[in-house]
XYZ file of C-alpha atoms in Angstrom:
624
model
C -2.452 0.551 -9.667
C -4.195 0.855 -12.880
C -1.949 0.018 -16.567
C -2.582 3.289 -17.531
C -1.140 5.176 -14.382
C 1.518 3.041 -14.413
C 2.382 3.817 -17.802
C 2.386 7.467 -16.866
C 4.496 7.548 -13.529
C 6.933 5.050 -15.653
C 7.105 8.209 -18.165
C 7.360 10.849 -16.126
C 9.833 9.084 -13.556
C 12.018 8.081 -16.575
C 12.126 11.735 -18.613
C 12.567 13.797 -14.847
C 15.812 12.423 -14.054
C 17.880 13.594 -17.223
C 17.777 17.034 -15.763
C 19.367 15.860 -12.001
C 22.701 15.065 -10.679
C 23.545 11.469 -11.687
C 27.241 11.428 -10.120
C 29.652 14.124 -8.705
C 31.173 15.356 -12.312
C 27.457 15.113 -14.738
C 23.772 15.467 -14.515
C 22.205 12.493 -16.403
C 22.329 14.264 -19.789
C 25.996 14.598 -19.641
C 26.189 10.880 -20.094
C 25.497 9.629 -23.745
C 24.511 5.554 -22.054
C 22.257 6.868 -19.847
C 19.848 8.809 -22.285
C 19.879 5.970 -24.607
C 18.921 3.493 -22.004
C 15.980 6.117 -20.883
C 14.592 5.990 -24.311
C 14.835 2.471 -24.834
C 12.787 2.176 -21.764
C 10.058 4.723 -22.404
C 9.837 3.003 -26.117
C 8.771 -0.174 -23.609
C 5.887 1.652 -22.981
C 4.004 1.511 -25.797
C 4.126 -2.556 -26.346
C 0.435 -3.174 -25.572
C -0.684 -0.213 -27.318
C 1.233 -1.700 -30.507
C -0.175 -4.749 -30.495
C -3.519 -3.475 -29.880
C -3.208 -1.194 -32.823
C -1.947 -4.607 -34.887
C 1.733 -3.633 -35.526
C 2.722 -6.691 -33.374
C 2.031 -9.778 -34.225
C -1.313 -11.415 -32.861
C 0.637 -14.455 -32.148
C 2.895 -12.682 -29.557
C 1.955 -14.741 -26.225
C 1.581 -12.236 -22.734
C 4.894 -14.385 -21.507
C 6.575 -13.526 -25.006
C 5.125 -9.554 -24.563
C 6.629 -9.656 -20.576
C 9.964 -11.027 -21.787
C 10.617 -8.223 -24.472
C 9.737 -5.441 -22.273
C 12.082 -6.798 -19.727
C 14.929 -7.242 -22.037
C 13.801 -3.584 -23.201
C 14.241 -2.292 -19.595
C 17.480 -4.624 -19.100
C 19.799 -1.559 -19.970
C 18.588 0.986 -17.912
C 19.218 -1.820 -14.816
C 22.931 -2.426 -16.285
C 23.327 1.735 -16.311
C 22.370 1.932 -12.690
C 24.634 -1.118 -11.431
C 27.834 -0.031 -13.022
C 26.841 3.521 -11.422
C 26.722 1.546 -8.145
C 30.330 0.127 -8.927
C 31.867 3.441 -10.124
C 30.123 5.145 -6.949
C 32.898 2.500 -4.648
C 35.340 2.218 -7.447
C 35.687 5.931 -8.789
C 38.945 7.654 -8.421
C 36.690 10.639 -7.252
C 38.726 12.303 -3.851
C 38.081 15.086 -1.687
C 40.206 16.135 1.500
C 42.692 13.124 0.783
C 40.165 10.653 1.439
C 38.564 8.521 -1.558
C 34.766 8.850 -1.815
C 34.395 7.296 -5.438
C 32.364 8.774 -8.020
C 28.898 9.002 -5.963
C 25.427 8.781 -7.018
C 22.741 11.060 -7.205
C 18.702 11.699 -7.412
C 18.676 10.586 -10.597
C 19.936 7.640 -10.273
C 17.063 7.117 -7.402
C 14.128 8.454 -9.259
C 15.397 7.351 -12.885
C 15.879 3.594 -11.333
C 11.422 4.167 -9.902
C 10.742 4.546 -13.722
C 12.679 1.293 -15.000
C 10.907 -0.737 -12.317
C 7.525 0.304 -13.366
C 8.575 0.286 -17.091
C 9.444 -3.323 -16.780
C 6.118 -4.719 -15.111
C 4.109 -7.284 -17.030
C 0.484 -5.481 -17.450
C -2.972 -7.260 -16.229
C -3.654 -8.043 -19.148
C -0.619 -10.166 -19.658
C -0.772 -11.975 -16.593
C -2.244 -15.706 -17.585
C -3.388 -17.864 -15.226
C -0.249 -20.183 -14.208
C 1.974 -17.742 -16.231
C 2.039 -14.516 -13.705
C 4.689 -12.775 -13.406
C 3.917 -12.513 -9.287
C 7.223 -14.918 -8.222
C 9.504 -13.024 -10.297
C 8.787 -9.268 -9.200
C 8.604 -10.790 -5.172
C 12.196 -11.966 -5.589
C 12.789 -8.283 -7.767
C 11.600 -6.435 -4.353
C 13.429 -8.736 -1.970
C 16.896 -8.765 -4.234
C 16.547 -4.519 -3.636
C 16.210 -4.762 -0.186
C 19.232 -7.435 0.289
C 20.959 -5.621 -1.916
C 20.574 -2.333 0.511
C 21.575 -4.076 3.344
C 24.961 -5.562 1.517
C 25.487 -2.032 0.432
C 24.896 -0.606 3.588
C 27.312 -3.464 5.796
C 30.389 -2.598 2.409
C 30.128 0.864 3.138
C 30.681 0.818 6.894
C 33.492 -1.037 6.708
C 35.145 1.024 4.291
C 34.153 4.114 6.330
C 35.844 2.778 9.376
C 39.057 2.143 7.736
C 39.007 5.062 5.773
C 38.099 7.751 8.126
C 36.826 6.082 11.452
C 39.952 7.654 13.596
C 39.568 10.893 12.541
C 36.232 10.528 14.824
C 34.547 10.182 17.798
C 32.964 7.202 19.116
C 29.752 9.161 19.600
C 29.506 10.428 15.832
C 30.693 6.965 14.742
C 27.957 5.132 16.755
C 25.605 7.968 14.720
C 26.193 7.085 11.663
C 26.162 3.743 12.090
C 22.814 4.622 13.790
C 21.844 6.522 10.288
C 23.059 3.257 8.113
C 20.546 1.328 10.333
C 17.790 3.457 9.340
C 18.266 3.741 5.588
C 18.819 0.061 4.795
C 16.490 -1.652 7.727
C 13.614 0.266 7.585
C 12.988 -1.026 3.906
C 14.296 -4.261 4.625
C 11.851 -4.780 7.979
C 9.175 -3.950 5.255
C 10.334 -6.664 2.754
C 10.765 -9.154 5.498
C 6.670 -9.107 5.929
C 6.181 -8.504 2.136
C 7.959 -11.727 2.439
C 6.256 -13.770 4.736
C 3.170 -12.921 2.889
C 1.620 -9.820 4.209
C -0.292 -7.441 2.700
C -0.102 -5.000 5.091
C 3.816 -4.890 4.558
C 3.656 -4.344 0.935
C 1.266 -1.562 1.666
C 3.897 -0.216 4.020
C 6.662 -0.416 1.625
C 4.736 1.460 -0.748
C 4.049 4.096 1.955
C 7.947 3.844 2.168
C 8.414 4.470 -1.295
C 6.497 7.657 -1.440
C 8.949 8.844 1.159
C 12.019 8.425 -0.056
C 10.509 10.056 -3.274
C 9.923 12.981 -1.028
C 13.135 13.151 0.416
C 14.553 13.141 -3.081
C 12.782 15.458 -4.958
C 13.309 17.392 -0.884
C 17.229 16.835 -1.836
C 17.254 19.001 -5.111
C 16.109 21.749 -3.122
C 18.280 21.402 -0.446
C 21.758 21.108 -2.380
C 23.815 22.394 0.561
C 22.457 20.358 3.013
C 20.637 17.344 2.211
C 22.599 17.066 -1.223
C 21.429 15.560 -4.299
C 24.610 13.838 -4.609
C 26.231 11.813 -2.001
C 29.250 9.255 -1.689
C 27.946 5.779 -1.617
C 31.542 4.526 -0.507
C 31.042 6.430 2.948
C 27.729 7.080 3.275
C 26.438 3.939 1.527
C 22.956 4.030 -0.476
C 20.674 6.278 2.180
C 17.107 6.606 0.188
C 18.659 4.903 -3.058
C 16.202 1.627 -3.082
C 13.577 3.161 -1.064
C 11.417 3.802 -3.952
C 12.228 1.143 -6.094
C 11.299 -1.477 -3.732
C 7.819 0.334 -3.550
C 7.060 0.245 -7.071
C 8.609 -3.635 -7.366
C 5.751 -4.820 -4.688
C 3.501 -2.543 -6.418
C 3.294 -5.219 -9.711
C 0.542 -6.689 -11.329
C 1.365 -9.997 -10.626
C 1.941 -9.426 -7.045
C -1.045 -8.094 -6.339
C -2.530 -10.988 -7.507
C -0.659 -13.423 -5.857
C -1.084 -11.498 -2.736
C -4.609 -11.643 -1.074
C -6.003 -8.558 0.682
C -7.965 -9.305 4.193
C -11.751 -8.855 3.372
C -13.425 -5.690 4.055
C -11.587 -3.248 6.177
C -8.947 -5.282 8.092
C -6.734 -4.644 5.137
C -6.713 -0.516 5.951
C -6.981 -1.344 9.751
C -3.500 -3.628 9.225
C -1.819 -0.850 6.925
C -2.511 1.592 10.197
C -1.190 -0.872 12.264
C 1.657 -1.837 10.469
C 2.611 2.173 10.028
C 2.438 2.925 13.476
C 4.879 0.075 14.162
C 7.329 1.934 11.544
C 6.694 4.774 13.404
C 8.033 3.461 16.221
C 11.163 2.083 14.747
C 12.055 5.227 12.782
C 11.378 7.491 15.754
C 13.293 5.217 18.199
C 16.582 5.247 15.591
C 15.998 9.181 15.544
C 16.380 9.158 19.130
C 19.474 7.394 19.216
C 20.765 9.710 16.070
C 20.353 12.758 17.651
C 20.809 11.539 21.095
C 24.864 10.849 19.768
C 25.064 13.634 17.940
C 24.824 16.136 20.672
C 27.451 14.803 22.546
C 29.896 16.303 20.105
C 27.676 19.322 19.126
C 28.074 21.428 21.882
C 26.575 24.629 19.584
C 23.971 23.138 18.146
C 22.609 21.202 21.264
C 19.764 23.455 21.917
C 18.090 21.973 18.427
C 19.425 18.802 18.544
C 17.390 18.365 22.405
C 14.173 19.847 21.221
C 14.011 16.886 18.265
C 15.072 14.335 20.851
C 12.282 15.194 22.668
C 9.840 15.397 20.063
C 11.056 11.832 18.941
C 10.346 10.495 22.221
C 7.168 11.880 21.535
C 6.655 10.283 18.448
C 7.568 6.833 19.821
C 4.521 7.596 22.839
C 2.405 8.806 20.267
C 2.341 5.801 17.997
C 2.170 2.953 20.811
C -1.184 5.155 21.584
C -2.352 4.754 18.208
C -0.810 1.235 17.867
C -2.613 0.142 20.824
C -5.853 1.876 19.977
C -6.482 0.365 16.662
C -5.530 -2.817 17.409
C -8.282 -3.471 19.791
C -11.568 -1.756 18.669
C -11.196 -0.387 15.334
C -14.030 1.429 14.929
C -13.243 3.285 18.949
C -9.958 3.657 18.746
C -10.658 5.525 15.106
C -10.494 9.052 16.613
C -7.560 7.949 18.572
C -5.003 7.168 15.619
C -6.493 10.239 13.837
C -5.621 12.192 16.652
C -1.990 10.771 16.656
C -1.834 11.335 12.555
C -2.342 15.002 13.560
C 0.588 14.569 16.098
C 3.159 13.497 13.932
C 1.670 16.438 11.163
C 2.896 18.954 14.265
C 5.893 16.705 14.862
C 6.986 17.060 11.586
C 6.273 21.145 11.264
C 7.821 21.717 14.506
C 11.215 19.793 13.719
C 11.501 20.975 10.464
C 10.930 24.818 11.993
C 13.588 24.060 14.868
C 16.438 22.974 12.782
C 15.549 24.564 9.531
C 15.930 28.320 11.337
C 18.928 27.143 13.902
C 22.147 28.719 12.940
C 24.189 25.697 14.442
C 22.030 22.810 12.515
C 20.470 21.947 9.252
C 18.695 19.929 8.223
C 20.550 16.890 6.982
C 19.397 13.480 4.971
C 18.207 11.893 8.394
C 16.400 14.515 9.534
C 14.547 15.035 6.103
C 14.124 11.534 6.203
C 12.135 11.679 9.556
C 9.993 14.309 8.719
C 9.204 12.982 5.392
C 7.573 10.269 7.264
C 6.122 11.750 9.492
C 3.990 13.838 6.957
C 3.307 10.742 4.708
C 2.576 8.248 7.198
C -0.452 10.820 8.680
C -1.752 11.626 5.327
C -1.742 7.514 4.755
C -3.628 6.804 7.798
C -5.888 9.874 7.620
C -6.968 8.209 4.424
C -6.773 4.697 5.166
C -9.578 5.459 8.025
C -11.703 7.772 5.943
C -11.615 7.162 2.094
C -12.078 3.174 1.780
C -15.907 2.219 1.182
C -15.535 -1.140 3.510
C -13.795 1.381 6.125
C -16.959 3.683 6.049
C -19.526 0.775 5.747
C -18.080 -1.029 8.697
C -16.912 1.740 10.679
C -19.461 4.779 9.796
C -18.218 7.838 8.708
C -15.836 9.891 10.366
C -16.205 13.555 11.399
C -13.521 16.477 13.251
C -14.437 16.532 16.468
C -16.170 13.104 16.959
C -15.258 10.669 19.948
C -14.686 7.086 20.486
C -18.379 6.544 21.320
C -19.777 8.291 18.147
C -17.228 6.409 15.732
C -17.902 2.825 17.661
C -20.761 2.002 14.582
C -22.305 2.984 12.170
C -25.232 5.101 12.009
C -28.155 3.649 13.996
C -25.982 0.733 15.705
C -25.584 2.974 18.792
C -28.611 3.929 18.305
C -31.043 0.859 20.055
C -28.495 0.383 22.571
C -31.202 -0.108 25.498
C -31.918 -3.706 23.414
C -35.070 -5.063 24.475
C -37.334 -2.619 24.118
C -38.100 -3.271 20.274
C -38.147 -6.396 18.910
C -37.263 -5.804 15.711
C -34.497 -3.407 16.599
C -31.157 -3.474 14.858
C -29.246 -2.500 18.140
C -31.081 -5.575 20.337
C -28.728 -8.003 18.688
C -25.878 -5.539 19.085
C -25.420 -5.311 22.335
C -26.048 -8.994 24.239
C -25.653 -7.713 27.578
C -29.033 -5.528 27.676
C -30.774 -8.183 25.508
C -31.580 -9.923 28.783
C -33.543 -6.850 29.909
C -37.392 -7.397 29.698
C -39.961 -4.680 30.130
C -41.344 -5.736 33.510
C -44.461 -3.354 33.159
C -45.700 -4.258 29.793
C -49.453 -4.591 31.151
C -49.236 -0.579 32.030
C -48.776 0.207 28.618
C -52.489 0.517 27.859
C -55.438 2.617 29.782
C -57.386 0.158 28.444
C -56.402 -3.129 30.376
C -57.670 -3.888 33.828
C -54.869 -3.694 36.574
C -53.293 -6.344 37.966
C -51.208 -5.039 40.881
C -48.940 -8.327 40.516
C -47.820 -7.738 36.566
C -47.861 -3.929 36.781
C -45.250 -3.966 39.448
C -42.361 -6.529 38.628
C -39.563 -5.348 42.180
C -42.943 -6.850 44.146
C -43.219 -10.101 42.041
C -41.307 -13.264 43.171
C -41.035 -16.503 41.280
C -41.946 -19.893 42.956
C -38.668 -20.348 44.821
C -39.026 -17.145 46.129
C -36.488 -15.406 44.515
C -37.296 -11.626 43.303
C -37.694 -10.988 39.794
C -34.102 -9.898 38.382
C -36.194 -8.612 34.980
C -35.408 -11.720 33.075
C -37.978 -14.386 32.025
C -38.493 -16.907 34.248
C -39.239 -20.091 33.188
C -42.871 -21.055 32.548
C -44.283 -23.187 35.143
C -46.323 -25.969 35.033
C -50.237 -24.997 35.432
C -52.720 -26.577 37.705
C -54.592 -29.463 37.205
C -58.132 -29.645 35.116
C -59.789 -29.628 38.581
C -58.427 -26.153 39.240
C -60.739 -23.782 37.724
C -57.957 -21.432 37.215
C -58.395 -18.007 35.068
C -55.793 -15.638 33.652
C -56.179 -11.996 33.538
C -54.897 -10.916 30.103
C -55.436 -7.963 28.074
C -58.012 -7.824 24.704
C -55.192 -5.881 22.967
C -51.254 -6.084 22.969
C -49.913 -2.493 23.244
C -47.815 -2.123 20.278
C -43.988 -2.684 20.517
C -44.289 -4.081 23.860
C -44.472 -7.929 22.912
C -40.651 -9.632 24.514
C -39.376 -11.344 22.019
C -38.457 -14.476 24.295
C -42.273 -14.728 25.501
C -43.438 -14.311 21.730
C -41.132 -17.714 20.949
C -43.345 -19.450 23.679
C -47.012 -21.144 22.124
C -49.504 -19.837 24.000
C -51.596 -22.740 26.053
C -54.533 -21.040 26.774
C -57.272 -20.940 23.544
C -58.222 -17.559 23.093
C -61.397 -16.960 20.892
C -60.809 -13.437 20.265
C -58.805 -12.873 17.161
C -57.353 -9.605 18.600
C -56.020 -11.198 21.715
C -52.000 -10.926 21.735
C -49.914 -13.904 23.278
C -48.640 -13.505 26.816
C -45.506 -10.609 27.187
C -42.781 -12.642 29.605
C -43.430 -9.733 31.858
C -47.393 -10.344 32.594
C -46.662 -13.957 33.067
C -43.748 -13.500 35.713
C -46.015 -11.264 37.443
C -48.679 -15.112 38.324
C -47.518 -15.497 41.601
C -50.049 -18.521 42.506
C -51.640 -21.091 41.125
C -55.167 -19.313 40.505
C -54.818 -16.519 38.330
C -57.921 -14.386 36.090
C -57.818 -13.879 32.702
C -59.755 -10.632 31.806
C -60.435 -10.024 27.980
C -61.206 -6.130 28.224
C -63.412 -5.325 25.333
C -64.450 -1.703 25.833
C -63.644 0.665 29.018
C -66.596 -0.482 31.091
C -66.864 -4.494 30.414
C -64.266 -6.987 30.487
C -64.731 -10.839 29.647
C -63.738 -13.337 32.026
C -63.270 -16.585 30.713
C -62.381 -19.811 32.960
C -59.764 -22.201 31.289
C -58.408 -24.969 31.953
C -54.399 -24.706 31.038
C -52.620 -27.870 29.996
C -49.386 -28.837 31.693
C -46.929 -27.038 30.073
C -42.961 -27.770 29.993
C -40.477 -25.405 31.263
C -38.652 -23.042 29.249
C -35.337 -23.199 28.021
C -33.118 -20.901 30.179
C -32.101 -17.825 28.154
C -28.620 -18.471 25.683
C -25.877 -17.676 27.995
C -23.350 -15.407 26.298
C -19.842 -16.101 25.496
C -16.566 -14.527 27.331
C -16.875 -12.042 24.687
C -20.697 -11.273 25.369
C -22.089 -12.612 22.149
C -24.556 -15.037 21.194
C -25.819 -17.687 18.854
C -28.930 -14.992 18.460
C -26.232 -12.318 17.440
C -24.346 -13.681 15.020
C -27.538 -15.145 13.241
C -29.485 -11.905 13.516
C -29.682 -10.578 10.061
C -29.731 -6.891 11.279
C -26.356 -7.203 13.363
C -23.929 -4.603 12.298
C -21.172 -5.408 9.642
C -18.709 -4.334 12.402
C -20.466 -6.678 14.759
C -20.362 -9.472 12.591
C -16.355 -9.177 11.852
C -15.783 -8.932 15.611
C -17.775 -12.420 16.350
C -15.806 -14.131 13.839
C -12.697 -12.695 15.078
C -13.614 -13.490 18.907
C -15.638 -16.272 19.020
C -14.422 -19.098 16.739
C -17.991 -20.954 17.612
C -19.965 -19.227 16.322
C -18.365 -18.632 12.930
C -20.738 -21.586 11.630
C -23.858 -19.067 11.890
C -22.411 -16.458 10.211
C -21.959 -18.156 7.244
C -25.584 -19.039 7.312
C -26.453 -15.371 8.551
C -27.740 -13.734 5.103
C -26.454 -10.647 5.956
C -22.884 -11.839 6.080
C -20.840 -10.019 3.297
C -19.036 -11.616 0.835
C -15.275 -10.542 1.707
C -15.914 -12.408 5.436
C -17.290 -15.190 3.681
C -13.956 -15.900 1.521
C -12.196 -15.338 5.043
C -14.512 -17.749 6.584
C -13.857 -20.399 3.707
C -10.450 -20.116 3.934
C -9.959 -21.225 7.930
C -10.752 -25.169 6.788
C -13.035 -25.169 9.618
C -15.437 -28.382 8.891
C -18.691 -26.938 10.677
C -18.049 -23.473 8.735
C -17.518 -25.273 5.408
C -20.453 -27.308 6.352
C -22.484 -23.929 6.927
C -21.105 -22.357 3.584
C -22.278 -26.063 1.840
C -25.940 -24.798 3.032
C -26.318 -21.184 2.253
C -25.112 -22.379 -1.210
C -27.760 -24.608 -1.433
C -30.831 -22.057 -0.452
């Protein structure tokens, strides 16, 4: 996020709130502490603009600029915590049972703007002086304070009013309390170990409980934009906030992204796990809930199923795009447009029931359901390393057509050019010679033996499988052997593993092409004819005497995985390709670092695994 955009969400996320509820008895203008602190923290704002324009001192240090804008923010935070304690402490009742003084949206979106109004900007963040550690402990101290928030208000709800219930509601909204504090904190536990992929997610989070606010103020009767945090604890309260702590400059850069498009890939990945945690809790919530509903079953069932479809649906996608990314694209797009219909269909079923609404949980739900598929619609489409290494995606297309990009899928008959991109893509028909190269040409004489290879055996007798054999030793000087070969090499039909072999026999025309592997598994004795054609009618025949040659390597054998050593040095193997090797096949990671086509994001991967024969690799493509 860009200084600038901060600086205008922190506005506009500050000035929105003064119009909402901010407790049970005022909106946030009714109370004089709260407008002062919202100005103080808007005048935070413009900080680096006044010390650009030279009203600051020039001697004001970034760690000296940080410090004042947090002390300026310092109040708003206060405002918000003795809100917190007046929401369990308020002398606020209704029905004989004390519910405190509550909190509202404001208090939710207002508490978004201090958090971004308080964030050091990039260019304040020194090297050694980042602000990075502070705003990671910022977003974790939210999320454990959720969770204490959430455990304090069950146990007063169980005193206060747990007989008055049923054990099936009660297990509900303890079910509901799971989902509004554990979600976020499941998000911060990752963010904590150092994931980027979590701190994407809690950002994705975030966005949702923004929606489910801003949802809440037009919803008053049944969502509510004010609720009692001593009995129904803080629901969406830190959602956001935690978002737009992990969100900080000095985060970011303390926090590494995976190169290229494993850091999208993971965000899917780590969304369709959420997926499955939300939908599974709004099984169990509605699953309870009916028991007691007896009029409002009907609704209740038809979002218990499509919850269980939810769950399915993301272990689909889960499943898909953890294997092959770029085929299992279409899949998790497909399942993005799921939970769209998910969320239109629940929203539709209990928004138009006369026995249910459409309370905080189920706005909750559906909130994410429409966020998380717009994120991973995006995620898969927008980023440039997603459509470099993936290929662009279109409606309609299938796994095959979204494996590569363009042209990868292309050559996948490798072997038949040389030069092809697609021969070093797939390893499997790499091994695949053309067996009836010497056809190729009217012009060459036949030779019954080379033009058909399924009648061609090698010296042990064995038929010819359509790979190379290796070269066998010629005959002696006294054998007056001759090879039939033709004057001209039809173009494109040279196999690249004969063109690697030297030829033996001295050849005076300059046109003459070195033996295919084809022609020369097609010798099946010792004498063979070589015929130099040189128009239609004529052909040369020249005796020669072939020196004893040694055999040929056997062809690389491929890995488990199917790739080679030829693969991952091939400079026209796909991006896609390349990731997967390094990925899969940990040796052959030295030969991507020398591949020149390697780019640069999977080279900092590669330097960071403290492998000694990849560093040793890096060392040399350094030194070119």
């Amino acid at each position: 996020m860009g200084d600038y955009v901060r600086d205008v969400l922190a506005v506009l996320l500050l000035l929105l709130p003064l119009g909402m509820a901010w407790d049970f008895e005022d909106n946030a203008t009714g109370k004089v502490y709260v407008i002062l602190a919202t100005l103080l923290s808007v005048a935070s704002l413009s900080l680096p603009y006044l010390k650009a324009a030279g009203v600051l001192p020039p001697t004001l240090a970034p760690a000296q600029l940080r410090l004042v804008r947090l002390v300026a923010n310092a109040p708003y935070f206060i405002v918000v915590l003795v809100t917190l304690a007046l929401g369990y402490l308020g002398d606020t009742g209704a029905g004989g049972v004390d519910i405190g003084d509550g909190v509202g949206v404001g208090v939710v979106i207002g508490l978004v703007g201090a958090v971004l109004a308080a964030q050091g900007r990039s260019s304040e963040q020194a090297t050694g002086a980042s602000d990075g550690a502070l705003w990671r402990l910022i977003a974790l101290g939210l999320a454990g304070l959720g969770v204490v928030l959430g455990v304090l208000s069950v146990v007063i709800f169980m005193i206060d009013v747990g007989d008055s219930l049923e054990w099936s509601q009660l297990i509900a909204l303890l079910v509901a309390m799971i989902l509004f504090v554990g979600v976020p904190a499941l998000a911060a536990a990752g963010f904590y170990r150092g994931e980027v992929a979590w701190r994407d997610t809690a950002v994705v989070l975030g966005v949702v409980g923004l929606m489910s606010a801003f949802w809440a103020l037009g919803a008053d009767e049944t969502v509510h934009d004010v609720w009692s945090l001593r009995l129904d604890g803080p629901r969406i309260l830190f959602w956001p906030a935690i978002g737009a702590a992990v969100v900080a400059t000095g985060v970011v850069l303390a926090m590494r992204a995976a190169p290229g498009a494993r850091r999208w890939i993971g965000l899917v990945g780590r969304l369709f796990d959420t997926t499955v945690v939300i939908a599974t809790l709004a099984v169990l919530y509605y699953g309870f809930s009916l028991i007691e509903d007896e009029a409002g079953r009907g609704p209740l069932i038809t979002v218990l199923v499509l919850s269980l479809i939810a769950v399915a649906a993301a272990f689909v996608g889960r499943n898909a795009i953890a294997g092959d990314a770029a085929a299992g694209r279409p899949v998790a797009m497909g399942v993005a447009g799921a939970m769209v219909i998910i969320g239109i269909v629940q929203a539709a079923v209990l928004g138009t029931s006369e026995s249910s609404v459409v309370d905080v949980v189920s706005a909750t739900v559906i909130s994410a359901w429409f966020v998380f598929a717009i994120t991973i619609a995006i995620a898969l489409t927008a980023p440039a390393t997603v459509r470099q290494e993936l290929g662009q995606f279109t409606l309609g297309q299938g796994a095959q057509g979204a494996a590569s990009p363009a042209g990868a899928t292309a050559g996948a008959t490798a072997g038949a050019t040389a030069g092809t991109a697609a021969s070093a893509a797939r390893p499997a028909s790499a091994r695949t010679a053309p067996a009836d190269a010497s056809k190729a040409s009217s012009r060459h004489v036949e030779n019954d033996r080379a033009a058909k290879p399924d009648a061609s055996t090698s010296r042990s007798g064995t038929p010819e499988t359509g790979k190379p054999e290796p070269e066998r030793a010629s005959a002696s000087p006294d054998d007056g052997a001759t090879q039939v070969l033709p004057a001209t090499a039809p173009a494109g039909q040279v196999d690249p593993a004969a063109a690697e072999e030297p030829a033996d026999v001295p050849v005076t025309d300059d046109k003459a092409a070195p033996r295919s592997g084809a022609h020369d598994a097609g010798r099946g004795t010792d004498d063979a004819t070589q015929v130099m054609g040189t128009t239609d009618d004529a052909t040369q025949v020249m005796s020669t005497r072939e020196p004893a040659a040694p055999a040929a390597p056997e062809p690389e054998a491929p890995s488990a995985s199917g790739y080679t050593a030829a693969i991952a040095s091939d400079p026209s193997t796909p991006l896609q390709t390349l990731a997967d090797i390094a990925a899969k096949e940990p040796s052959l990671r030295p030969n991507i670092a020398l591949n020149p086509s390697t780019y640069p994001e999977l080279l900092d991967w590669l330097g960071q695994l403290g492998d000694p024969a990849v560093d040793d690799a890096l060392g040399r493509r350094s030194s070119r």
